[in-house]
Short mmCIF file of N, CA, C and O in Angstrom, two decimals:
data_model
loop_
_atom_site.label_atom_id
_atom_site.label_comp_id
_atom_site.label_asym_id
_atom_site.label_seq_id
_atom_site.Cartn_x
_atom_site.Cartn_y
_atom_site.Cartn_z
N MET A 701 105.46 110.78 109.62
CA MET A 701 105.08 109.41 109.42
C MET A 701 105.48 109.00 107.99
O MET A 701 105.15 109.72 107.04
N THR A 702 106.14 107.89 107.86
CA THR A 702 106.62 107.46 106.54
C THR A 702 105.48 106.84 105.74
O THR A 702 104.48 106.36 106.32
N THR A 703 105.63 106.82 104.43
CA THR A 703 104.60 106.23 103.57
C THR A 703 104.47 104.73 103.89
O THR A 703 103.36 104.20 103.91
N ARG A 704 105.58 104.08 104.14
CA ARG A 704 105.54 102.65 104.48
C ARG A 704 104.71 102.43 105.73
O ARG A 704 103.86 101.54 105.78
N LEU A 705 104.93 103.25 106.77
CA LEU A 705 104.21 103.11 108.01
C LEU A 705 102.71 103.37 107.79
O LEU A 705 101.85 102.66 108.30
N ILE A 706 102.38 104.39 107.02
CA ILE A 706 100.97 104.71 106.75
C ILE A 706 100.28 103.53 106.06
O ILE A 706 99.19 103.12 106.46
N ILE A 707 100.92 102.98 105.05
CA ILE A 707 100.32 101.85 104.34
C ILE A 707 100.23 100.61 105.25
O ILE A 707 99.23 99.89 105.23
N GLN A 708 101.25 100.39 106.08
CA GLN A 708 101.20 99.26 106.99
C GLN A 708 100.07 99.44 108.02
O GLN A 708 99.40 98.49 108.36
N LEU A 709 99.90 100.66 108.51
CA LEU A 709 98.83 100.93 109.47
C LEU A 709 97.47 100.75 108.81
O LEU A 709 96.54 100.19 109.43
N ALA A 710 97.33 101.18 107.57
CA ALA A 710 96.08 100.98 106.84
C ALA A 710 95.81 99.48 106.69
O ALA A 710 94.66 99.03 106.86
N ALA A 711 96.83 98.72 106.37
CA ALA A 711 96.67 97.27 106.21
C ALA A 711 96.26 96.65 107.56
O ALA A 711 95.36 95.79 107.60
N LEU A 712 96.89 97.07 108.64
CA LEU A 712 96.56 96.55 109.96
C LEU A 712 95.12 96.91 110.34
O LEU A 712 94.33 96.06 110.80
N LEU A 713 94.76 98.18 110.14
CA LEU A 713 93.38 98.61 110.46
C LEU A 713 92.36 97.86 109.62
O LEU A 713 91.27 97.51 110.09
N GLY A 714 92.69 97.62 108.34
CA GLY A 714 91.80 96.87 107.48
C GLY A 714 91.62 95.42 107.93
O GLY A 714 90.50 94.93 108.00
N ALA A 715 92.72 94.77 108.27
CA ALA A 715 92.65 93.41 108.77
C ALA A 715 91.86 93.32 110.08
O ALA A 715 91.01 92.44 110.25
N LEU A 716 92.13 94.25 110.97
CA LEU A 716 91.39 94.29 112.22
C LEU A 716 89.90 94.56 111.99
O LEU A 716 89.04 93.97 112.65
N GLY A 717 89.61 95.45 111.04
CA GLY A 717 88.21 95.75 110.72
C GLY A 717 87.46 94.54 110.26
O GLY A 717 86.32 94.28 110.66
N VAL A 718 88.10 93.78 109.37
CA VAL A 718 87.45 92.53 108.86
C VAL A 718 87.26 91.54 110.01
O VAL A 718 86.17 90.99 110.20
N GLY A 719 88.32 91.36 110.80
CA GLY A 719 88.25 90.42 111.92
C GLY A 719 87.20 90.80 112.97
O GLY A 719 86.38 89.99 113.36
N ILE A 720 87.26 92.04 113.41
CA ILE A 720 86.30 92.52 114.40
C ILE A 720 84.89 92.51 113.84
O ILE A 720 83.94 92.09 114.51
N GLY A 721 84.75 92.95 112.60
CA GLY A 721 83.42 92.99 111.98
C GLY A 721 82.83 91.59 111.86
O GLY A 721 81.66 91.38 112.17
N ALA A 722 83.62 90.62 111.42
CA ALA A 722 83.11 89.27 111.28
C ALA A 722 82.80 88.67 112.65
O ALA A 722 81.77 88.01 112.84
N PHE A 723 83.67 88.89 113.61
CA PHE A 723 83.46 88.36 114.95
C PHE A 723 82.17 88.92 115.54
O PHE A 723 81.35 88.18 116.12
N GLY A 724 81.98 90.22 115.40
CA GLY A 724 80.75 90.83 115.93
C GLY A 724 79.51 90.42 115.20
O GLY A 724 78.48 90.15 115.82
N ALA A 725 79.58 90.41 113.87
CA ALA A 725 78.40 90.08 113.06
C ALA A 725 77.97 88.62 113.16
O ALA A 725 76.79 88.33 113.06
N HIS A 726 78.94 87.75 113.38
CA HIS A 726 78.60 86.32 113.41
C HIS A 726 78.64 85.76 114.82
O HIS A 726 77.67 85.18 115.31
N GLY A 727 79.76 85.98 115.50
CA GLY A 727 79.91 85.37 116.82
C GLY A 727 79.16 86.07 117.94
O GLY A 727 78.72 85.44 118.88
N LEU A 728 79.04 87.39 117.82
CA LEU A 728 78.44 88.14 118.91
C LEU A 728 77.12 88.80 118.56
O LEU A 728 76.58 89.57 119.37
N ARG A 729 76.63 88.56 117.39
CA ARG A 729 75.41 89.24 116.95
C ARG A 729 74.24 89.07 117.93
O ARG A 729 73.60 90.09 118.27
N PRO A 730 73.97 87.88 118.43
CA PRO A 730 72.85 87.75 119.38
C PRO A 730 73.03 88.63 120.62
O PRO A 730 72.08 89.27 121.08
N MET A 731 74.26 88.66 121.13
CA MET A 731 74.53 89.48 122.32
C MET A 731 74.36 90.97 122.00
O MET A 731 73.77 91.72 122.76
N LEU A 732 74.92 91.38 120.82
CA LEU A 732 74.84 92.78 120.43
C LEU A 732 73.41 93.20 120.17
O LEU A 732 72.99 94.32 120.50
N GLU A 733 72.62 92.34 119.54
CA GLU A 733 71.20 92.67 119.31
C GLU A 733 70.44 92.72 120.60
O GLU A 733 69.58 93.58 120.79
N ALA A 734 70.71 91.78 121.50
CA ALA A 734 70.00 91.74 122.79
C ALA A 734 70.26 93.00 123.62
O ALA A 734 69.36 93.51 124.30
N SER A 735 71.48 93.54 123.49
CA SER A 735 71.81 94.75 124.23
C SER A 735 71.42 96.02 123.48
O SER A 735 71.58 97.11 123.98
N GLY A 736 70.93 95.83 122.23
CA GLY A 736 70.58 97.02 121.44
C GLY A 736 71.75 97.78 120.90
O GLY A 736 71.65 98.93 120.56
N ARG A 737 72.91 97.10 120.81
CA ARG A 737 74.14 97.78 120.40
C ARG A 737 74.67 97.33 119.04
O ARG A 737 75.77 97.72 118.66
N PHE A 738 73.89 96.55 118.30
CA PHE A 738 74.40 96.11 116.99
C PHE A 738 74.61 97.31 116.03
O PHE A 738 75.60 97.33 115.31
N ASP A 739 73.72 98.28 116.05
CA ASP A 739 73.88 99.46 115.21
C ASP A 739 75.13 100.24 115.58
O ASP A 739 75.87 100.74 114.73
N THR A 740 75.40 100.34 116.86
CA THR A 740 76.60 101.03 117.34
C THR A 740 77.83 100.30 116.83
O THR A 740 78.82 100.91 116.38
N PHE A 741 77.80 98.98 116.94
CA PHE A 741 78.91 98.16 116.46
C PHE A 741 79.16 98.38 114.98
O PHE A 741 80.30 98.58 114.54
N GLU A 742 78.08 98.36 114.18
CA GLU A 742 78.21 98.57 112.75
C GLU A 742 78.77 99.96 112.44
O GLU A 742 79.55 100.11 111.51
N THR A 743 78.39 100.97 113.22
CA THR A 743 78.94 102.31 113.02
C THR A 743 80.44 102.32 113.25
O THR A 743 81.20 102.90 112.49
N ALA A 744 80.88 101.66 114.31
CA ALA A 744 82.33 101.59 114.61
C ALA A 744 83.07 100.93 113.49
O ALA A 744 84.14 101.45 113.05
N VAL A 745 82.57 99.81 112.97
CA VAL A 745 83.24 99.10 111.87
C VAL A 745 83.26 99.97 110.61
O VAL A 745 84.28 100.10 109.94
N ARG A 746 82.12 100.59 110.30
CA ARG A 746 82.00 101.41 109.08
C ARG A 746 82.99 102.58 109.13
O ARG A 746 83.72 102.81 108.16
N TYR A 747 83.05 103.30 110.23
CA TYR A 747 83.98 104.45 110.32
C TYR A 747 85.42 103.98 110.28
O TYR A 747 86.28 104.65 109.72
N GLN A 748 85.68 102.82 110.88
CA GLN A 748 87.04 102.28 110.80
C GLN A 748 87.42 102.03 109.36
O GLN A 748 88.52 102.38 108.91
N PHE A 749 86.53 101.43 108.58
CA PHE A 749 86.83 101.14 107.18
C PHE A 749 86.93 102.38 106.33
O PHE A 749 87.81 102.49 105.47
N TYR A 750 86.04 103.34 106.51
CA TYR A 750 86.13 104.58 105.75
C TYR A 750 87.51 105.19 105.89
O TYR A 750 88.16 105.59 104.92
N HIS A 751 87.96 105.26 107.13
CA HIS A 751 89.23 105.95 107.39
C HIS A 751 90.43 105.05 107.10
O HIS A 751 91.52 105.57 106.84
N THR A 752 90.25 103.76 107.11
CA THR A 752 91.32 102.86 106.68
C THR A 752 91.60 103.06 105.21
O THR A 752 92.77 103.20 104.78
N LEU A 753 90.54 103.13 104.40
CA LEU A 753 90.71 103.38 102.96
C LEU A 753 91.30 104.75 102.69
O LEU A 753 92.16 104.92 101.82
N ALA A 754 90.84 105.74 103.46
CA ALA A 754 91.37 107.10 103.28
C ALA A 754 92.87 107.13 103.67
O ALA A 754 93.67 107.77 102.99
N LEU A 755 93.22 106.40 104.73
CA LEU A 755 94.63 106.34 105.17
C LEU A 755 95.48 105.67 104.10
O LEU A 755 96.58 106.14 103.80
N LEU A 756 94.95 104.61 103.51
CA LEU A 756 95.67 103.95 102.41
C LEU A 756 95.88 104.90 101.24
O LEU A 756 96.97 104.96 100.67
N ALA A 757 94.86 105.68 100.93
CA ALA A 757 94.99 106.66 99.82
C ALA A 757 96.06 107.70 100.15
O ALA A 757 96.82 108.09 99.26
N ILE A 758 96.12 108.12 101.39
CA ILE A 758 97.17 109.08 101.81
C ILE A 758 98.55 108.47 101.62
O ILE A 758 99.48 109.10 101.11
N GLY A 759 98.71 107.21 102.03
CA GLY A 759 99.98 106.54 101.87
C GLY A 759 100.40 106.44 100.40
O GLY A 759 101.58 106.68 100.06
N ILE A 760 99.46 106.10 99.54
CA ILE A 760 99.76 106.00 98.11
C ILE A 760 100.07 107.37 97.53
O ILE A 760 101.03 107.55 96.78
N LEU A 761 99.28 108.37 97.92
CA LEU A 761 99.52 109.73 97.43
C LEU A 761 100.89 110.24 97.85
O LEU A 761 101.62 110.85 97.05
N LEU A 762 101.30 109.91 99.07
CA LEU A 762 102.63 110.32 99.52
C LEU A 762 103.76 109.63 98.79
O LEU A 762 104.84 110.18 98.68
N GLN A 763 103.49 108.44 98.28
CA GLN A 763 104.53 107.78 97.48
C GLN A 763 104.70 108.49 96.15
O GLN A 763 105.80 108.57 95.63
N VAL A 764 103.62 109.02 95.64
CA VAL A 764 103.66 109.73 94.34
C VAL A 764 104.13 111.17 94.54
O VAL A 764 104.88 111.69 93.71
N ARG A 765 103.69 111.79 95.62
CA ARG A 765 104.03 113.19 95.89
C ARG A 765 104.62 113.32 97.29
O ARG A 765 103.98 113.82 98.23
N PRO A 766 105.88 112.85 97.51
CA PRO A 766 106.48 112.89 98.85
C PRO A 766 106.64 114.29 99.43
O PRO A 766 106.79 114.43 100.65
N GLU A 767 106.57 115.31 98.58
CA GLU A 767 106.71 116.66 99.10
C GLU A 767 105.48 117.11 99.90
O GLU A 767 105.54 118.13 100.59
N LEU A 768 104.39 116.37 99.84
CA LEU A 768 103.18 116.71 100.57
C LEU A 768 103.24 116.18 102.00
O LEU A 768 102.33 115.50 102.49
N ARG A 769 104.32 116.52 102.69
CA ARG A 769 104.56 115.98 104.02
C ARG A 769 103.48 116.33 105.04
O ARG A 769 103.30 115.65 106.04
N ALA A 770 102.71 117.40 104.77
CA ALA A 770 101.63 117.80 105.66
C ALA A 770 100.58 116.69 105.78
O ALA A 770 99.82 116.66 106.76
N LEU A 771 100.55 115.79 104.83
CA LEU A 771 99.61 114.68 104.88
C LEU A 771 99.91 113.73 106.02
O LEU A 771 99.05 112.96 106.44
N GLY A 772 101.13 113.77 106.52
CA GLY A 772 101.48 112.97 107.71
C GLY A 772 100.60 113.33 108.88
O GLY A 772 100.19 112.47 109.66
N THR A 773 100.30 114.64 109.01
CA THR A 773 99.43 115.09 110.12
C THR A 773 98.04 114.49 109.93
O THR A 773 97.42 114.03 110.89
N THR A 774 97.57 114.50 108.70
CA THR A 774 96.26 113.91 108.39
C THR A 774 96.25 112.44 108.82
O THR A 774 95.29 111.98 109.46
N ALA A 775 97.30 111.72 108.47
CA ALA A 775 97.37 110.29 108.82
C ALA A 775 97.32 110.09 110.33
O ALA A 775 96.59 109.22 110.81
N TRP A 776 98.09 110.87 111.08
CA TRP A 776 98.07 110.73 112.53
C TRP A 776 96.71 111.03 113.13
O TRP A 776 96.26 110.32 114.04
N LEU A 777 96.06 112.07 112.61
CA LEU A 777 94.74 112.43 113.12
C LEU A 777 93.72 111.33 112.85
O LEU A 777 92.93 110.98 113.74
N TRP A 778 93.74 110.79 111.64
CA TRP A 778 92.83 109.70 111.32
C TRP A 778 93.11 108.46 112.14
O TRP A 778 92.19 107.79 112.62
N LEU A 779 94.40 108.14 112.32
CA LEU A 779 94.73 106.96 113.13
C LEU A 779 94.19 107.14 114.56
O LEU A 779 93.54 106.25 115.09
N GLY A 780 94.48 108.27 115.13
CA GLY A 780 94.01 108.55 116.50
C GLY A 780 92.49 108.55 116.56
O GLY A 780 91.90 108.02 117.52
N GLY A 781 91.87 109.11 115.54
CA GLY A 781 90.41 109.16 115.49
C GLY A 781 89.79 107.78 115.43
O GLY A 781 88.82 107.48 116.14
N VAL A 782 90.35 106.90 114.61
CA VAL A 782 89.84 105.54 114.50
C VAL A 782 90.01 104.81 115.83
O VAL A 782 89.10 104.15 116.31
N ILE A 783 91.20 104.93 116.41
CA ILE A 783 91.46 104.24 117.68
C ILE A 783 90.50 104.69 118.74
O ILE A 783 89.88 103.88 119.46
N ILE A 784 90.29 106.01 118.85
CA ILE A 784 89.44 106.52 119.91
C ILE A 784 87.96 106.34 119.57
O ILE A 784 87.18 105.87 120.41
N PHE A 785 87.54 106.73 118.37
CA PHE A 785 86.13 106.63 118.00
C PHE A 785 85.66 105.18 117.95
O PHE A 785 84.80 104.76 118.71
N SER A 786 86.25 104.43 117.03
CA SER A 786 85.81 103.03 116.89
C SER A 786 86.16 102.21 118.13
O SER A 786 85.35 101.41 118.59
N GLY A 787 87.33 102.47 118.70
CA GLY A 787 87.74 101.73 119.90
C GLY A 787 86.79 101.93 121.04
O GLY A 787 86.45 100.97 121.76
N SER A 788 86.34 103.17 121.26
CA SER A 788 85.40 103.42 122.37
C SER A 788 84.06 102.76 122.10
O SER A 788 83.42 102.22 123.02
N LEU A 789 83.63 102.75 120.85
CA LEU A 789 82.34 102.10 120.53
C LEU A 789 82.45 100.59 120.65
O LEU A 789 81.53 99.92 121.12
N TYR A 790 83.59 100.01 120.22
CA TYR A 790 83.79 98.58 120.41
C TYR A 790 83.77 98.24 121.90
O TYR A 790 83.14 97.25 122.32
N THR A 791 84.46 99.04 122.68
CA THR A 791 84.49 98.79 124.13
C THR A 791 83.10 98.87 124.72
O THR A 791 82.71 98.01 125.53
N LEU A 792 82.34 99.87 124.33
CA LEU A 792 80.97 100.00 124.79
C LEU A 792 80.16 98.75 124.43
O LEU A 792 79.45 98.19 125.27
N CYS A 793 80.29 98.30 123.18
CA CYS A 793 79.49 97.16 122.72
C CYS A 793 79.87 95.87 123.43
O CYS A 793 79.00 95.07 123.77
N PHE A 794 81.14 95.66 123.64
CA PHE A 794 81.61 94.39 124.18
C PHE A 794 81.61 94.29 125.69
O PHE A 794 81.56 93.23 126.26
N THR A 795 81.70 95.46 126.35
CA THR A 795 81.74 95.46 127.82
C THR A 795 80.53 96.04 128.47
O THR A 795 80.30 95.80 129.65
N GLY A 796 79.79 96.86 127.74
CA GLY A 796 78.64 97.53 128.33
C GLY A 796 78.96 98.74 129.13
O GLY A 796 78.12 99.31 129.81
N ILE A 797 80.25 99.13 129.12
CA ILE A 797 80.66 100.33 129.89
C ILE A 797 80.11 101.56 129.14
O ILE A 797 80.70 101.97 128.12
N THR A 798 79.03 102.09 129.60
CA THR A 798 78.34 103.14 128.86
C THR A 798 79.11 104.45 128.83
O THR A 798 78.92 105.26 127.92
N LYS A 799 80.01 104.67 129.77
CA LYS A 799 80.82 105.88 129.75
C LYS A 799 81.70 105.97 128.52
O LYS A 799 82.13 107.06 128.14
N MET A 800 81.95 104.84 127.88
CA MET A 800 82.79 104.85 126.66
C MET A 800 82.10 105.62 125.53
O MET A 800 82.74 106.14 124.63
N GLY A 801 80.76 105.68 125.57
CA GLY A 801 80.04 106.45 124.57
C GLY A 801 80.39 107.95 124.63
O GLY A 801 80.34 108.65 123.62
N ALA A 802 80.81 108.42 125.79
CA ALA A 802 81.19 109.81 125.96
C ALA A 802 82.56 110.09 125.37
O ALA A 802 82.92 111.25 125.09
N VAL A 803 83.36 109.04 125.16
CA VAL A 803 84.71 109.20 124.60
C VAL A 803 84.65 109.31 123.07
O VAL A 803 85.50 109.96 122.47
N ALA A 804 83.67 108.68 122.46
CA ALA A 804 83.59 108.62 121.02
C ALA A 804 83.63 110.00 120.33
O ALA A 804 84.32 110.15 119.31
N PRO A 805 82.99 111.04 120.89
CA PRO A 805 83.08 112.35 120.20
C PRO A 805 84.50 112.90 120.11
O PRO A 805 84.80 113.63 119.15
N VAL A 806 85.37 112.54 121.03
CA VAL A 806 86.76 112.96 120.92
C VAL A 806 87.40 112.36 119.68
O VAL A 806 88.09 113.01 118.90
N GLY A 807 87.15 111.07 119.46
CA GLY A 807 87.63 110.43 118.26
C GLY A 807 87.01 111.04 117.02
O GLY A 807 87.70 111.20 116.00
N GLY A 808 85.73 111.34 117.10
CA GLY A 808 85.07 111.99 115.96
C GLY A 808 85.69 113.34 115.63
O GLY A 808 85.85 113.68 114.44
N LEU A 809 86.06 114.09 116.65
CA LEU A 809 86.73 115.36 116.43
C LEU A 809 88.07 115.18 115.74
O LEU A 809 88.47 115.97 114.87
N LEU A 810 88.80 114.13 116.13
CA LEU A 810 90.08 113.85 115.48
C LEU A 810 89.86 113.47 113.99
O LEU A 810 90.65 113.87 113.14
N LEU A 811 88.81 112.71 113.72
CA LEU A 811 88.52 112.37 112.33
C LEU A 811 88.20 113.61 111.53
O LEU A 811 88.70 113.78 110.41
N ILE A 812 87.40 114.48 112.09
CA ILE A 812 87.09 115.75 111.41
C ILE A 812 88.32 116.59 111.21
O ILE A 812 88.57 117.14 110.13
N ALA A 813 89.17 116.67 112.25
CA ALA A 813 90.41 117.43 112.16
C ALA A 813 91.30 116.85 111.04
O ALA A 813 91.98 117.59 110.33
N GLY A 814 91.27 115.53 110.89
CA GLY A 814 92.05 114.91 109.80
C GLY A 814 91.56 115.35 108.44
O GLY A 814 92.35 115.62 107.54
N TRP A 815 90.26 115.46 108.28
CA TRP A 815 89.71 115.93 107.00
C TRP A 815 90.08 117.38 106.74
O TRP A 815 90.38 117.78 105.63
N ILE A 816 90.05 118.20 107.79
CA ILE A 816 90.45 119.59 107.66
C ILE A 816 91.95 119.67 107.35
O ILE A 816 92.39 120.49 106.51
N SER A 817 92.73 118.81 107.98
CA SER A 817 94.15 118.76 107.69
C SER A 817 94.39 118.42 106.22
O SER A 817 95.28 118.98 105.55
N LEU A 818 93.59 117.49 105.68
CA LEU A 818 93.70 117.12 104.27
C LEU A 818 93.35 118.31 103.39
O LEU A 818 94.03 118.60 102.41
N LEU A 819 92.32 119.05 103.77
CA LEU A 819 91.96 120.27 103.04
C LEU A 819 93.12 121.27 102.98
O LEU A 819 93.43 121.81 101.93
N LEU A 820 93.74 121.47 104.12
CA LEU A 820 94.86 122.41 104.19
C LEU A 820 96.06 121.89 103.40
O LEU A 820 96.75 122.66 102.73
N ALA A 821 96.34 120.60 103.51
CA ALA A 821 97.45 119.99 102.80
C ALA A 821 97.23 120.05 101.27
O ALA A 821 98.19 120.20 100.49
N ALA A 822 95.97 120.01 100.85
CA ALA A 822 95.67 120.03 99.41
C ALA A 822 95.99 121.39 98.79
O ALA A 822 96.12 121.46 97.55
N ARG A 823 96.18 122.40 99.59
CA ARG A 823 96.58 123.68 99.02
C ARG A 823 97.95 123.62 98.38
O ARG A 823 98.30 124.45 97.56
N GLN A 824 98.74 122.63 98.75
CA GLN A 824 100.10 122.47 98.18
C GLN A 824 100.08 121.75 96.84
O GLN A 824 101.11 121.74 96.18
N VAL A 825 98.96 121.13 96.53
CA VAL A 825 98.90 120.32 95.28
C VAL A 825 98.93 121.23 94.07
O VAL A 825 98.37 122.23 93.99
#
């Protein structure tokens, strides 16, 4: 994964996080609170932003240290983790499909694997 792509993906995830977060907090808050899923929604947005910022940091670090190519694996794992973890929680919140809650741990495992990948890649620093 190129540094340009990583930074562009971080920018896209950040923009989506703001948009989805605002839409849910303002436009859909009554529905989310009525269903008891507002906390789940906030968790999805929060994890998306944590990993968006981490992804941005990886992109910047790769511009400074391009030889740390192993960080590309970290970026892919975090991207997949955000899509699956936050995406499944968003789907659960907006559609009520409760089975999506069972998908979230797969995304969580990808996020954890990304942090382990970062740990392993840091051995090259």
